[in-house]
Coordinates of C-alpha atoms in Angstrom, one line a residue:
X1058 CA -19.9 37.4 43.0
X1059 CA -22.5 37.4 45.0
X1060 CA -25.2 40.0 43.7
X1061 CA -25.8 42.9 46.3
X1062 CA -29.9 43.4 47.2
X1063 CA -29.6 47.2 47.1
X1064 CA -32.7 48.9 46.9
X1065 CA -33.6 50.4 43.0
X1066 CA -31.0 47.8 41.9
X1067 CA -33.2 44.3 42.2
X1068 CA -34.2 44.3 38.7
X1069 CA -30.7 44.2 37.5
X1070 CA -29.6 41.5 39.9
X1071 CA -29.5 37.8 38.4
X1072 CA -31.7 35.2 39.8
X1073 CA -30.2 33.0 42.5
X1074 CA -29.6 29.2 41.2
X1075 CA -31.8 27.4 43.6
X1076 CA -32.3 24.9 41.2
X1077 CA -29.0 24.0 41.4
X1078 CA -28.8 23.5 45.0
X1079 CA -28.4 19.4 46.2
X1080 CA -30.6 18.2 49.0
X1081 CA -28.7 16.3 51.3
X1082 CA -29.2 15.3 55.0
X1083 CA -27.1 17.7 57.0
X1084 CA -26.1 21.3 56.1
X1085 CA -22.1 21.8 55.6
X1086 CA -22.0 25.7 55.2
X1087 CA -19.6 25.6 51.7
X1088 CA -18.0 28.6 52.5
X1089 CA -16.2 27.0 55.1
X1090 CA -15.7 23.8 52.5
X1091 CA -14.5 26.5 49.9
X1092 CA -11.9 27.6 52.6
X1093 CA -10.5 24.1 53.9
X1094 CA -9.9 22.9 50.4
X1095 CA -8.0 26.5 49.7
X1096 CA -6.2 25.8 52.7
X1097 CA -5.2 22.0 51.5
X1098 CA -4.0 24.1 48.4
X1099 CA -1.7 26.4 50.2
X1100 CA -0.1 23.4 52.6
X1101 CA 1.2 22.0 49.6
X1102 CA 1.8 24.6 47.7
X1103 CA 4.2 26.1 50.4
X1104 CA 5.4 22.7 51.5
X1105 CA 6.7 22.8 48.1
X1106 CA 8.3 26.2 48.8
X1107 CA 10.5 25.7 51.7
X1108 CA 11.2 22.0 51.2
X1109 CA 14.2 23.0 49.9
X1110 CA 15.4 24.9 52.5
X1111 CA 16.2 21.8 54.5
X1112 CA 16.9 19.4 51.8
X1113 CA 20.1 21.6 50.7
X1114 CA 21.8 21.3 53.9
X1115 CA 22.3 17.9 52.7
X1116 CA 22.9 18.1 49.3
X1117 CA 25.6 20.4 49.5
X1118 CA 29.4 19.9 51.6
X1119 CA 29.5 21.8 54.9
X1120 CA 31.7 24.7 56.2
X1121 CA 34.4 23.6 58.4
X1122 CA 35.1 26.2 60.5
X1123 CA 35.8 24.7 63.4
X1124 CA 39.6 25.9 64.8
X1125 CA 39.8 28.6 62.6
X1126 CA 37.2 31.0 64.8
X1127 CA 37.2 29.6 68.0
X1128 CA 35.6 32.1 69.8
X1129 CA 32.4 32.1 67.1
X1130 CA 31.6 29.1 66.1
X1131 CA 30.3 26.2 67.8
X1132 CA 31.1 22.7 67.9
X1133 CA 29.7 19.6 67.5
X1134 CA 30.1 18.5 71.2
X1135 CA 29.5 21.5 72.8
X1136 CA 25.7 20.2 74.2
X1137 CA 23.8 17.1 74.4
X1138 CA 22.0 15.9 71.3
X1139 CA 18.6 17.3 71.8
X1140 CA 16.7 14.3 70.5
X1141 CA 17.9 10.8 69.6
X1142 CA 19.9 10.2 66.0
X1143 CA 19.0 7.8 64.2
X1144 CA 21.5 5.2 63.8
X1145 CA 20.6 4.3 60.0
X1146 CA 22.1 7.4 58.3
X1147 CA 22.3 7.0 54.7
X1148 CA 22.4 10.4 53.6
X1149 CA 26.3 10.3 53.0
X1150 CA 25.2 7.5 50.2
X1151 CA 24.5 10.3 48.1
X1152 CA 26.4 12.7 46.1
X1153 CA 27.2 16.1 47.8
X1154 CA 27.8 19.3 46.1
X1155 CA 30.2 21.8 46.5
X1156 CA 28.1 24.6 46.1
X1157 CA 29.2 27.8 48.0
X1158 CA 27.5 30.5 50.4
X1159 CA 26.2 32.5 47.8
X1160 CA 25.7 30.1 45.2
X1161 CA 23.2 28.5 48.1
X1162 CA 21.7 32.0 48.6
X1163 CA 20.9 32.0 44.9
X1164 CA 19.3 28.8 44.9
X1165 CA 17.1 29.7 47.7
X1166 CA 16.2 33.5 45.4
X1167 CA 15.4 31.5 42.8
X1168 CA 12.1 30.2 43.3
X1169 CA 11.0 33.9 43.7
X1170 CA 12.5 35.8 41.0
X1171 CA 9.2 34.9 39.0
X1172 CA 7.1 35.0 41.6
X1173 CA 7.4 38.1 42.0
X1174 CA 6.4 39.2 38.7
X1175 CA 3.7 36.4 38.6
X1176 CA 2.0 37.5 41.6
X1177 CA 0.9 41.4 40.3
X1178 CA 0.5 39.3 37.1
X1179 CA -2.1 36.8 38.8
X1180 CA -3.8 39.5 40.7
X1181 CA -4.7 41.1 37.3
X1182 CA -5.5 38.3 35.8
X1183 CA -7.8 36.6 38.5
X1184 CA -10.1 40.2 38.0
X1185 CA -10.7 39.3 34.6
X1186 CA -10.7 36.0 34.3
X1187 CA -11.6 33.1 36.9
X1188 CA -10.2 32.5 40.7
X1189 CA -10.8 28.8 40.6
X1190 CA -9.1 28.8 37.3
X1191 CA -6.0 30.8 38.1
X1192 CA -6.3 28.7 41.8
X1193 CA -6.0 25.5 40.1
X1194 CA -3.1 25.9 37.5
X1195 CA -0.9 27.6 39.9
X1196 CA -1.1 24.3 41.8
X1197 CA -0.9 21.9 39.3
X1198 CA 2.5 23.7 37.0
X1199 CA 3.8 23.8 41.1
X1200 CA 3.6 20.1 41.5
X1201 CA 4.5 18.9 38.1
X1202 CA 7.6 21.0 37.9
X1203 CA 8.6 19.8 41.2
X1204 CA 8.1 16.2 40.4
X1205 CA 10.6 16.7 38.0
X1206 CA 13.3 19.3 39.8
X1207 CA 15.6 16.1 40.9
X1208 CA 15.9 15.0 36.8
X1209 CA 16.4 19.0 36.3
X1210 CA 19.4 18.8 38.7
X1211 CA 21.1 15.4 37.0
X1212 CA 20.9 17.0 33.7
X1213 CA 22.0 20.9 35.0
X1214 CA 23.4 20.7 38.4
X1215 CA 23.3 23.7 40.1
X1216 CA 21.7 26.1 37.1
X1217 CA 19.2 23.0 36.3
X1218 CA 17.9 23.3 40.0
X1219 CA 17.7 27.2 39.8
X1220 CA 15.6 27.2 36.2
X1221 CA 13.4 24.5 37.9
X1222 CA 12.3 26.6 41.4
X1223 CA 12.2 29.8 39.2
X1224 CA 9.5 28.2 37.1
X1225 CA 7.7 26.6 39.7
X1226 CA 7.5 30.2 41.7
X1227 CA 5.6 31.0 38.8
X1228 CA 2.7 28.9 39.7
X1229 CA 3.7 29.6 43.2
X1230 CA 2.8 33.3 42.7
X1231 CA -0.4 33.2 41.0
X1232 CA -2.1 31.6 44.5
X1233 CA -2.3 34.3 46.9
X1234 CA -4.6 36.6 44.8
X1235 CA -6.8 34.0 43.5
X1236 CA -7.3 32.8 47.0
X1237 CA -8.0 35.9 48.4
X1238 CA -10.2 36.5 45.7
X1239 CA -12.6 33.9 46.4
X1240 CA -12.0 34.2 50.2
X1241 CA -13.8 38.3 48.9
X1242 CA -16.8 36.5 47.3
X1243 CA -17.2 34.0 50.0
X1244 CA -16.9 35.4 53.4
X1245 CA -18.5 38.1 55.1
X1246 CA -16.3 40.9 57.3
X1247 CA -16.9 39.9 60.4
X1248 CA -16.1 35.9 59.8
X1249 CA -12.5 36.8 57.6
X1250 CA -10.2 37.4 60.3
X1251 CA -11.1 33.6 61.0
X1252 CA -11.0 32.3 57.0
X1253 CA -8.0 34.4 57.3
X1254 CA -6.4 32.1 59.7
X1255 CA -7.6 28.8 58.3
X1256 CA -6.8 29.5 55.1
X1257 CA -3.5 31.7 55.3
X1258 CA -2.7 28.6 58.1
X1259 CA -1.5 26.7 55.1
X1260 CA 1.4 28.1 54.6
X1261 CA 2.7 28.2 57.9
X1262 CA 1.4 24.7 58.9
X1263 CA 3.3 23.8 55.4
X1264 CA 6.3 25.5 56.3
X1265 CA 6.0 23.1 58.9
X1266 CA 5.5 19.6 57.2
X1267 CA 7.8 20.4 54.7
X1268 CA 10.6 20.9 57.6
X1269 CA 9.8 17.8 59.6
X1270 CA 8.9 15.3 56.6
X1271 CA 12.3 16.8 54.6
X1272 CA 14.2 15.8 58.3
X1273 CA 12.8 12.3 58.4
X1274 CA 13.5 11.9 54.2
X1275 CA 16.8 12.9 54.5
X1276 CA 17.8 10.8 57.2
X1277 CA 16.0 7.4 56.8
X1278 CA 15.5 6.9 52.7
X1279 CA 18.7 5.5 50.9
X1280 CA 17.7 7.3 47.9
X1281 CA 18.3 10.7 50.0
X1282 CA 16.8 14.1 48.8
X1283 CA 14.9 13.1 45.4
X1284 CA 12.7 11.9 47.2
X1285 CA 11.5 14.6 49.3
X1286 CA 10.1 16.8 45.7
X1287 CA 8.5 13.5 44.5
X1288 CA 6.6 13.3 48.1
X1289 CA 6.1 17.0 48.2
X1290 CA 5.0 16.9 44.3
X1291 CA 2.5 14.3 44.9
X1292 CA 0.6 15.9 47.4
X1293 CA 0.1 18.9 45.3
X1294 CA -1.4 16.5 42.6
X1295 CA -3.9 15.2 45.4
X1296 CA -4.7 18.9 45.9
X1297 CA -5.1 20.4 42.7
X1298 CA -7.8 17.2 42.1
X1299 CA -9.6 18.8 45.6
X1300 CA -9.9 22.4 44.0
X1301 CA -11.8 20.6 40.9
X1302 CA -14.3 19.4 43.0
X1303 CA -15.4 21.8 45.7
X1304 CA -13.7 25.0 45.1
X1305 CA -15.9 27.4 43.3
X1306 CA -15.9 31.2 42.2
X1307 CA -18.8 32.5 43.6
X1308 CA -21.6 30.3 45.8
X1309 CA -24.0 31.0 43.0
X1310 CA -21.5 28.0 41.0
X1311 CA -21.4 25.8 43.9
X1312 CA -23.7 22.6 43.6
X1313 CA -23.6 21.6 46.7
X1314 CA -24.7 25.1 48.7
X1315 CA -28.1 25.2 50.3
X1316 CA -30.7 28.1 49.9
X1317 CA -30.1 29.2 53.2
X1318 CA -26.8 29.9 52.7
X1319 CA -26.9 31.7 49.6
X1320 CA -29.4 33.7 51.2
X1321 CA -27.1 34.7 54.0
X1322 CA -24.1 35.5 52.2
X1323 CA -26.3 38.1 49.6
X1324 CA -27.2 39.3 53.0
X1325 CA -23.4 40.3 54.2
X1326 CA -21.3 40.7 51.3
X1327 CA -23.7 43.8 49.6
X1328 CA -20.1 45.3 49.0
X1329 CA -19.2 42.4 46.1
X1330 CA -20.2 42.4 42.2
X1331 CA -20.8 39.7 39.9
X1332 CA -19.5 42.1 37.2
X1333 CA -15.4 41.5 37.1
X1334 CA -14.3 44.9 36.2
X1335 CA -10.7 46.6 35.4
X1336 CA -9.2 47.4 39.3
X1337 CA -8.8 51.2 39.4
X1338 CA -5.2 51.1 39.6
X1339 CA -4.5 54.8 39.7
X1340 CA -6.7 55.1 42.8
X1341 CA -5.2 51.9 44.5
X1342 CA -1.4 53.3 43.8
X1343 CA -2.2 56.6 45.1
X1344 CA -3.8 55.2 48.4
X1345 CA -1.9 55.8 51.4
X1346 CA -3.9 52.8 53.4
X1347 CA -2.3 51.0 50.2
X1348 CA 1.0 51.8 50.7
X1349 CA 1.2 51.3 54.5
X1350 CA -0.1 48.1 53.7
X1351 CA 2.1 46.9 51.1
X1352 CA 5.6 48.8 53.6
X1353 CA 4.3 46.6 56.4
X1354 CA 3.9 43.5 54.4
X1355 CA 7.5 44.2 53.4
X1356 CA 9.0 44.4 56.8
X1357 CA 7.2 40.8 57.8
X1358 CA 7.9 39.4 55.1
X1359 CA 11.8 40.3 55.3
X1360 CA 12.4 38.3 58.9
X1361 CA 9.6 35.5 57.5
X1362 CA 11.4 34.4 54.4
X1363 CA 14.7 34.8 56.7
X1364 CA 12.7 32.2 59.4
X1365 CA 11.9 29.9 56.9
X1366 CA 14.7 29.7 54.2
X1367 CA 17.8 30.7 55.8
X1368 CA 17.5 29.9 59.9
X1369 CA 17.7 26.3 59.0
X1370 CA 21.0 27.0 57.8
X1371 CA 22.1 29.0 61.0
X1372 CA 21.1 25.5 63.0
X1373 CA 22.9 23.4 60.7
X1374 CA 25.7 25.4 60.0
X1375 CA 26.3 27.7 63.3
X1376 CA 24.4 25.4 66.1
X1377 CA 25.7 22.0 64.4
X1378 CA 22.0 20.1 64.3
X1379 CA 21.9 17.3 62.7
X1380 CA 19.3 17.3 59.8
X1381 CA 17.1 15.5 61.9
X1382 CA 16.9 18.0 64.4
X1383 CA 16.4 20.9 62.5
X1384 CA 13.4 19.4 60.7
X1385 CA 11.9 18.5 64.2
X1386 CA 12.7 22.3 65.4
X1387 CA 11.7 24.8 62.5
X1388 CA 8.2 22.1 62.5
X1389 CA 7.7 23.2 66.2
X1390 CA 8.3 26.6 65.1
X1391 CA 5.9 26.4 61.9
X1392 CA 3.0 24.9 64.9
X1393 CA 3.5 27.5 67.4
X1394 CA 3.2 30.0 64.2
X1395 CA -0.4 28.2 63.7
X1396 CA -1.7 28.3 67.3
X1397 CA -0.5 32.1 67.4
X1398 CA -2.4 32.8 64.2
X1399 CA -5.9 30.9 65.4
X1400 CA -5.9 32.4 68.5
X1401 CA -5.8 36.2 67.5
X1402 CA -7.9 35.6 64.5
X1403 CA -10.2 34.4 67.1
X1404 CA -10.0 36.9 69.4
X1405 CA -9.7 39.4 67.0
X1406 CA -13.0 38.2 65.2
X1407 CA -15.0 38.6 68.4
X1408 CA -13.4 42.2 69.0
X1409 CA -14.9 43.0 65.8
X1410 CA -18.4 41.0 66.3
X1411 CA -19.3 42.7 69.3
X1412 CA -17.8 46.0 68.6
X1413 CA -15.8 46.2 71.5
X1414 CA -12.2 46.8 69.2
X1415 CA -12.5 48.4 65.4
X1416 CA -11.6 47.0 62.5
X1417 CA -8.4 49.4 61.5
X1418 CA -7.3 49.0 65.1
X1419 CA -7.6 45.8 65.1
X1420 CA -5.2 45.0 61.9
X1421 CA -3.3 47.7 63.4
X1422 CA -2.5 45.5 67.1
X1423 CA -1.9 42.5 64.5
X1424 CA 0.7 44.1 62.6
X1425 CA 2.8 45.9 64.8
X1426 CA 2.6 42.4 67.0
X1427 CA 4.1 40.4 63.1
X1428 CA 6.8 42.8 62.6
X1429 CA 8.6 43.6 66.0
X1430 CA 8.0 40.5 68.4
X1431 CA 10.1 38.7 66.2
X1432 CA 12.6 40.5 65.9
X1433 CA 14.1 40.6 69.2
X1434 CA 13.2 37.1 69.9
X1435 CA 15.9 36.2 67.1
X1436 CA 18.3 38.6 68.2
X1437 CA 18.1 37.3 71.7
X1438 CA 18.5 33.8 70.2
X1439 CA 22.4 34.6 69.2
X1440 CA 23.2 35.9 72.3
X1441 CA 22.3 32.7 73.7
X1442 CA 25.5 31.8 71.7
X1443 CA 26.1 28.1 71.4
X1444 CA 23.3 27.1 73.9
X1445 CA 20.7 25.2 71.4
X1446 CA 17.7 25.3 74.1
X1447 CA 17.5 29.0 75.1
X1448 CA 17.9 29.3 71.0
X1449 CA 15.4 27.5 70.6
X1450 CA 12.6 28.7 73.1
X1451 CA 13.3 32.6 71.7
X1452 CA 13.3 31.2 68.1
X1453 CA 9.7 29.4 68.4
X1454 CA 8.7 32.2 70.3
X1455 CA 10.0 34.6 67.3
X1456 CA 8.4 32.5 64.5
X1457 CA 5.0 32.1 66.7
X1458 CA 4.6 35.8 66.8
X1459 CA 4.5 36.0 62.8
X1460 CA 0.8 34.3 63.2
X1461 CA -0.5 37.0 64.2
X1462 CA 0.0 38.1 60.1
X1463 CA -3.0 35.8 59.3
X1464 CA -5.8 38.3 61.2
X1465 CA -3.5 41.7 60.0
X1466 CA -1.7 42.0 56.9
X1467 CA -3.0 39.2 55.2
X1468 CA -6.5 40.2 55.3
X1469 CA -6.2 43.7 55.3
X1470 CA -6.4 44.0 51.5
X1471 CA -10.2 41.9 51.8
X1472 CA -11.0 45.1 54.3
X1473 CA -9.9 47.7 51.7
X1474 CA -11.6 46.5 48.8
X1475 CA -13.7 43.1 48.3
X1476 CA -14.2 43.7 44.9
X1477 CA -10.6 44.4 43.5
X1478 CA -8.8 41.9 46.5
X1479 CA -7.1 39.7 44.4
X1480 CA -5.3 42.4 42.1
X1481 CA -4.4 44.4 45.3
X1482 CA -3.6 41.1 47.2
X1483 CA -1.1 40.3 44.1
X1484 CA 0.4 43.8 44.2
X1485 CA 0.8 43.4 48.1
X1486 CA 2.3 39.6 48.0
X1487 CA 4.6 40.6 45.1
X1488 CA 5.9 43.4 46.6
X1489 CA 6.6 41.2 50.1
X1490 CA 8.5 38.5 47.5
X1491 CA 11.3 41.1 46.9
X1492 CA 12.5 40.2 50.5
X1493 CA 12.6 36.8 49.5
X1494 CA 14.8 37.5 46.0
X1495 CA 17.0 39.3 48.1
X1496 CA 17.5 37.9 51.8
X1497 CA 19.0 34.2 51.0
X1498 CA 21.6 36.1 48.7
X1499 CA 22.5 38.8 50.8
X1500 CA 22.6 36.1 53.7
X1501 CA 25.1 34.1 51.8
X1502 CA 27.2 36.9 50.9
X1503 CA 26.9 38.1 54.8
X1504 CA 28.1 34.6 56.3
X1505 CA 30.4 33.0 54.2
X1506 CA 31.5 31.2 57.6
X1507 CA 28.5 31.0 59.7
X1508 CA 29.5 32.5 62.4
X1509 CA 27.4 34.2 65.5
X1510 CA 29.3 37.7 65.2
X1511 CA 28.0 37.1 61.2
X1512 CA 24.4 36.5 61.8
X1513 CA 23.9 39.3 64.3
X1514 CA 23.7 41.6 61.5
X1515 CA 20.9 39.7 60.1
X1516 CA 19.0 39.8 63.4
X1517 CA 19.0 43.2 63.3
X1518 CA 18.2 44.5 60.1
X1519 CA 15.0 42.6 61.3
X1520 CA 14.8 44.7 64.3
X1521 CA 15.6 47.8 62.3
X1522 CA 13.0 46.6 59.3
X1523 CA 10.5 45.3 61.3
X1524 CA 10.0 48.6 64.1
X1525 CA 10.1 51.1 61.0
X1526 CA 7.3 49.5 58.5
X1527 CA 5.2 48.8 61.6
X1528 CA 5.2 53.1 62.7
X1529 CA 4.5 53.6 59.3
X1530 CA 1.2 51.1 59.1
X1531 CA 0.2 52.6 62.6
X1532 CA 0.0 56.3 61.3
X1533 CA -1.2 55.6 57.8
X1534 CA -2.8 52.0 57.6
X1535 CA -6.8 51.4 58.1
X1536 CA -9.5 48.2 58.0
X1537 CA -12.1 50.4 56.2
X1538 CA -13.7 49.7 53.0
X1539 CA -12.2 52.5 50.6
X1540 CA -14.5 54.8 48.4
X1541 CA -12.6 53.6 44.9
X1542 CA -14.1 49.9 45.3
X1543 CA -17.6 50.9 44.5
X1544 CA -17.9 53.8 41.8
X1545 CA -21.9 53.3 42.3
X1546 CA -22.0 53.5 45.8
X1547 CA -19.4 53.6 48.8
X1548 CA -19.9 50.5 51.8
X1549 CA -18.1 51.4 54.8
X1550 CA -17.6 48.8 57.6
X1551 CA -19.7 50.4 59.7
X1552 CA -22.7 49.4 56.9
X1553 CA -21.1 45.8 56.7
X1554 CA -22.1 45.2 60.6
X1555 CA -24.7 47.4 60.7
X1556 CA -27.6 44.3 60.9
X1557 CA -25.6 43.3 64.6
X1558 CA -26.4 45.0 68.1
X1559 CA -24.1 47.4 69.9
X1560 CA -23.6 49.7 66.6
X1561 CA -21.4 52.1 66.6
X1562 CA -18.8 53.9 64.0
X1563 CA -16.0 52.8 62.8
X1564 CA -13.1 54.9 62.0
X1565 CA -12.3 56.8 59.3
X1566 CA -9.9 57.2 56.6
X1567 CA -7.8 59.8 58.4
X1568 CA -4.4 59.3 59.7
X1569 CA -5.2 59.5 62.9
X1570 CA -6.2 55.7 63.0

């Protein structure tokens, strides 16, 4: 960490490593270096976690329920092909399976039954032993096992494929908390709802890539879905070989950081420790800003996984779009998601900056904005019934509004405590990955027809989810440094941004926030 330069405290602080420091012609601040790479990390890592979503629409035999509910289902000439098919389908070249509703909705649960446990696990872990570490073997055990997930599912069919995502969630889990960790130990509070967005970007942007290269795969390679883990596993090779070279614990490691820089940061992060200690778990468990937290993430992570693994189904199976076209789409989707999430950070940032908005309210507006907008943007997108457009402009409007996680939830748990983040941001993201164990199955066992009248109920349990974690993080959530991160000395926000004009206080811990 970087050391703090409180007063009585100087002698025990270690010397800064200027000797290290490279002269070079330009000045790249590294925290921003650190970030990009970390953002490379988690594009892969999640293109690696939703490919799949798209690649089993064509691995598997579709419903055929057209005639049999006539007044629910839609057919495949009831619009206009949105965008041009391409004449040199090969995917029927390749074996189908005939893999059922629910055994789909276990597939897609698979990947997450370890990462749940892997996530609390790697929050632990990256307290007491390294971030970069813990960073760069999640990646790599990601992309080797997916490399070889298409030989796991010649040798195992259906139970080979779920033993290969199951370990590779594994890996999968141990990347949120090790990247929030060094996002603590890198970037001061009033530049994190902007880290926040780069970084946290990844996963949305690939969401994304995943969708649209997965179309493209699927629908010009003769060799059909293998391909699209050997592309997605390669890439997360390339990245794992980035986080060797320019990702680092703390800036003191870094050999590329100037003076000036260092200088800075052990100016505005006075609230970090170089000392990895245990996390006070008692006090984090019994911490009401804790649990709003962890309720909200929940909620918007309940209609998130349900975006990004199942709705892909609903166009394939309910709307009828080709394979082509849903990649295209949910990409669109995963972009507006991006732009939402840049633009609040932004905004959000200079709210905070020039004290005109504080912090807790600010998380607060983020939030509640994450888990209702999308919501009703879904459930207005069946009642558009079998009209693909209107679905389509209230479902990229839907999956936009979940950017707005990036300046919130997701860096909430940097606000709360920069010296335990990781451990709570593994606790948090865990917690969240029980909606993704559980929605794919209880999708499949909810629309064994795909059918309209079918997924309505899914569009509302979002609404009903999503509008009663959001109360609860308005009455009991907050954006202020709590007093179990320091047991020395307490840092509230308002002493984080006290060196800027306009100072004011910031809220408390009260409710009433």
């Amino acid at each position: 960490m970087i050391p703090s330069l409180r007063k009585g405290n100087d002698e025990k602080q270690p010397k800064l490593h200027t000797q290290k420091i490279r002269k070079i012609d330009y000045f790249i601040p590294q925290r921003w270096v650190t970030i990009v790479t970390s953002f490379l990390v988690l594009f892969t890592a999640a293109s690696m976690r939703y490919c799949l979503s798209i690649t089993l629409t064509s691995m598997v035999k579709q419903v055929n329920n057209e005639g049999k509910f006539v007044d629910d289902t839609c057919s495949n000439h009831d619009n206009m092909t949105l965008i041009s098919r391409n004449s040199n389908v090969t995917s029927q070249a390749v074996e189908l399976f005939d893999w059922n509703e629910e055994t789909q909705g276990i597939i897609l649960s698979s990947f997450f039954w370890t990462n749940f446990v892997s996530s609390i696990v790697g929050g632990i872990v990256v307290q007491k032993i390294s971030g970069k570490a813990t960073f760069a073997f999640g990646i790599l055990s990601m992309s080797v096992l997916t490399l070889l997930t298409p030989l796991s599912i010649e040798w195992g069919g259906s139970t080979g494929l779920i033993c290969a995502r199951a370990l590779t969630g594994i890996g999968d889990g141990l990347l949120i908390p090790s990247s929030t960790m060094i996002m603590a130990r890198w970037i001061p509070i009033h530049e994190r709802s902007k880290a926040g967005a780069i970084l946290f970007s990844g996963i949305s942007l690939g969401s994304m890539f995943s969708m649209i290269t997965s179309g493209l795969i699927l629908q010009n390679f003769q060799s059909g879905w293998p391909i699209t883990f050997y592309v997605f596993g390669g890439t997360g090779v390339f990245s794992f070989l980035l986080t060797c070279l320019f990702v680092y614990d703390q800036p003191n490691d870094s050999p590329f950081i100037f003076e000036a820089e260092i200088e800075y940061l052990n100016q505005h992060l006075s609230d970090t420790t170089t000392n990895p200690t245990a996390a006070p778990w008692r006090k984090i468990l019994t911490s009401k800003s804790v649990w709003a937290l962890i309720i909200v993430h929940t909620g918007i992570q309940w209609h998130f996984n349900i975006i990004n693994l199942d709705i892909p189904k609903y166009m394939s199976g309910v709307l009828k779009f080709s394979v082509e076209e849903t990649g295209y789409f949910t990409s669109i989707g995963g972009l507006a998601n991006w732009i939402m999430g840049l633009i609040a950070s932004f905004a959000f940032d200079s709210c905070i900056f020039k004290k005109t908005m504080r912090v807790t309210r600010v998380r607060k507006i983020g939030a509640t904005f994450a888990a209702l907008c999308p919501g009703f943007f879904l459930l207005a997108s069946s009642y558009a019934g079998c009209n693909r457009l209107i679905f389509l402009v209230f479902y990229i409007t839907a999956y936009a509004f979940t950017g707005c996680t990036i300046c919130s939830v997701l860096v909430n748990p940097v606000d709360l405590t920069p010296k335990y983040a990781g451990a709570l941001m593994g606790l948090v993201h865990g917690t969240g990955v029980l909606c993704a164990i559980i929605a794919p199955y209880v999708i499949g066992i909810l629309t064994p027809n795909q059918t309209i009248s079918e997924w309505n109920v899914i569009f509302w349990s979002i609404i009903v989810i999503g509008t009663s974690t959001s109360v609860i993080y308005m009455i009991f959530g907050s954006g202020n440094v709590q007093e179990w991160n320091d047991s020395i000395s307490t840092t509230s926000t308002d002493e984080c941004l006290a060196e800027y004009p306009a100072k004011r206080s910031d809220d408390s811990h009260s409710s009433s926030n």
